Amino acid sequence: MLKKSRAASATRLTFALPATAVDGPVSVVGTFNDWTPGTHVLRRRSNGTSSVTVTVPTGTVVQFRYLGEHGRWFDDETADEITPEGSLVHA
């Protein structure tokens, strides 16, 4: 599940997955962190999800994917668009 919180100059993107869907460490990687694994690791929350929040300039198109344990890449079905290169969100 992807949540957007827009302001005039910056948008907070919260990347969240059900905790039951997360098997081992998962990080979100994309254009906002130069595709660097481990920079934005999802953390377990008390509401039953694992999530992380990043801030990007409003108006930016962000490309991202999740990277799970053992090099497993996957996309977010709630993204604005899914391409062969990954998920897209319009901040």
Tab-separated table of C-alpha atoms in Angstrom:
chain	number	residue	atom	x	y	z
A	1	MET	CA	0.000	0.000	0.000
A	2	LEU	CA	1.362	3.372	-0.983
A	3	LYS	CA	0.272	6.550	0.793
A	4	LYS	CA	0.949	10.111	-0.439
A	5	SER	CA	0.907	13.193	1.746
A	6	ARG	CA	1.375	16.262	-0.477
A	7	ALA	CA	2.514	19.732	0.490
A	8	ALA	CA	3.461	22.659	-1.749
A	9	SER	CA	7.120	21.760	-2.184
A	10	ALA	CA	7.489	18.223	-0.782
A	11	THR	CA	5.511	14.990	-0.784
A	12	ARG	CA	5.861	12.270	1.833
A	13	LEU	CA	5.548	8.778	0.350
A	14	THR	CA	4.856	5.963	2.793
A	15	PHE	CA	5.614	2.520	1.434
A	16	ALA	CA	3.782	-0.147	3.457
A	17	LEU	CA	3.260	-3.878	3.201
A	18	PRO	CA	1.276	-6.225	5.441
A	19	ALA	CA	3.714	-7.610	8.023
A	20	THR	CA	2.619	-11.121	7.027
A	21	ALA	CA	3.782	-10.452	3.444
A	22	VAL	CA	7.285	-9.535	4.574
A	23	ASP	CA	9.552	-12.555	4.917
A	24	GLY	CA	12.876	-11.221	6.154
A	25	PRO	CA	14.257	-7.756	5.508
A	26	VAL	CA	12.677	-5.694	2.703
A	27	SER	CA	13.874	-2.331	1.482
A	28	VAL	CA	12.332	0.072	-0.995
A	29	VAL	CA	14.772	1.264	-3.624
A	30	GLY	CA	14.305	3.705	-6.445
A	31	THR	CA	15.135	7.002	-8.017
A	32	PHE	CA	14.864	8.766	-4.632
A	33	ASN	CA	17.839	6.828	-3.192
A	34	ASP	CA	19.850	5.997	-6.330
A	35	TRP	CA	18.583	2.390	-6.183
A	36	THR	CA	20.681	1.704	-3.079
A	37	PRO	CA	19.477	-1.394	-1.167
A	38	GLY	CA	19.332	-1.091	2.605
A	39	THR	CA	18.912	2.691	2.668
A	40	HIS	CA	15.145	2.589	3.291
A	41	VAL	CA	14.325	-0.647	5.124
A	42	LEU	CA	10.703	-1.349	6.032
A	43	ARG	CA	10.165	-1.575	9.816
A	44	ARG	CA	7.407	-3.472	11.608
A	45	ARG	CA	4.661	-1.236	12.988
A	46	SER	CA	2.072	-1.861	15.696
A	47	ASN	CA	-0.746	-1.629	13.104
A	48	GLY	CA	0.292	-4.908	11.440
A	49	THR	CA	2.306	-3.420	8.588
A	50	SER	CA	5.951	-2.895	7.766
A	51	SER	CA	6.667	0.551	6.355
A	52	VAL	CA	9.092	3.362	5.639
A	53	THR	CA	8.507	6.997	4.604
A	54	VAL	CA	10.570	9.108	2.207
A	55	THR	CA	10.213	12.746	1.191
A	56	VAL	CA	10.524	13.820	-2.442
A	57	PRO	CA	9.846	17.083	-4.301
A	58	THR	CA	6.180	17.535	-5.210
A	59	GLY	CA	5.627	16.955	-8.930
A	60	THR	CA	8.331	14.293	-9.162
A	61	VAL	CA	7.680	10.957	-10.853
A	62	VAL	CA	9.320	8.308	-8.669
A	63	GLN	CA	10.282	4.876	-9.948
A	64	PHE	CA	10.751	2.187	-7.298
A	65	ARG	CA	10.668	-1.501	-6.433
A	66	TYR	CA	10.846	-3.547	-3.269
A	67	LEU	CA	13.884	-5.735	-2.683
A	68	GLY	CA	13.337	-8.689	-0.405
A	69	GLU	CA	15.524	-11.369	1.025
A	70	HIS	CA	17.638	-13.426	-1.399
A	71	GLY	CA	17.465	-10.731	-4.101
A	72	ARG	CA	13.690	-11.036	-4.672
A	73	TRP	CA	12.381	-7.924	-6.479
A	74	PHE	CA	8.673	-7.073	-6.506
A	75	ASP	CA	6.353	-4.184	-7.348
A	76	ASP	CA	3.588	-2.384	-5.471
A	77	GLU	CA	0.141	-3.095	-6.915
A	78	THR	CA	-1.144	0.215	-5.480
A	79	ALA	CA	1.387	2.299	-7.458
A	80	ASP	CA	0.098	4.767	-10.035
A	81	GLU	CA	1.596	2.606	-12.774
A	82	ILE	CA	3.639	-0.577	-13.103
A	83	THR	CA	6.142	-0.825	-15.950
A	84	PRO	CA	8.642	-3.557	-16.866
A	85	GLU	CA	11.255	-1.470	-15.005
A	86	GLY	CA	9.201	-1.164	-11.801
A	87	SER	CA	6.474	0.792	-10.078
A	88	LEU	CA	5.805	4.488	-10.711
A	89	VAL	CA	4.232	7.042	-8.397
A	90	HIS	CA	3.425	10.655	-9.220
A	91	ALA	CA	4.381	12.754	-6.213
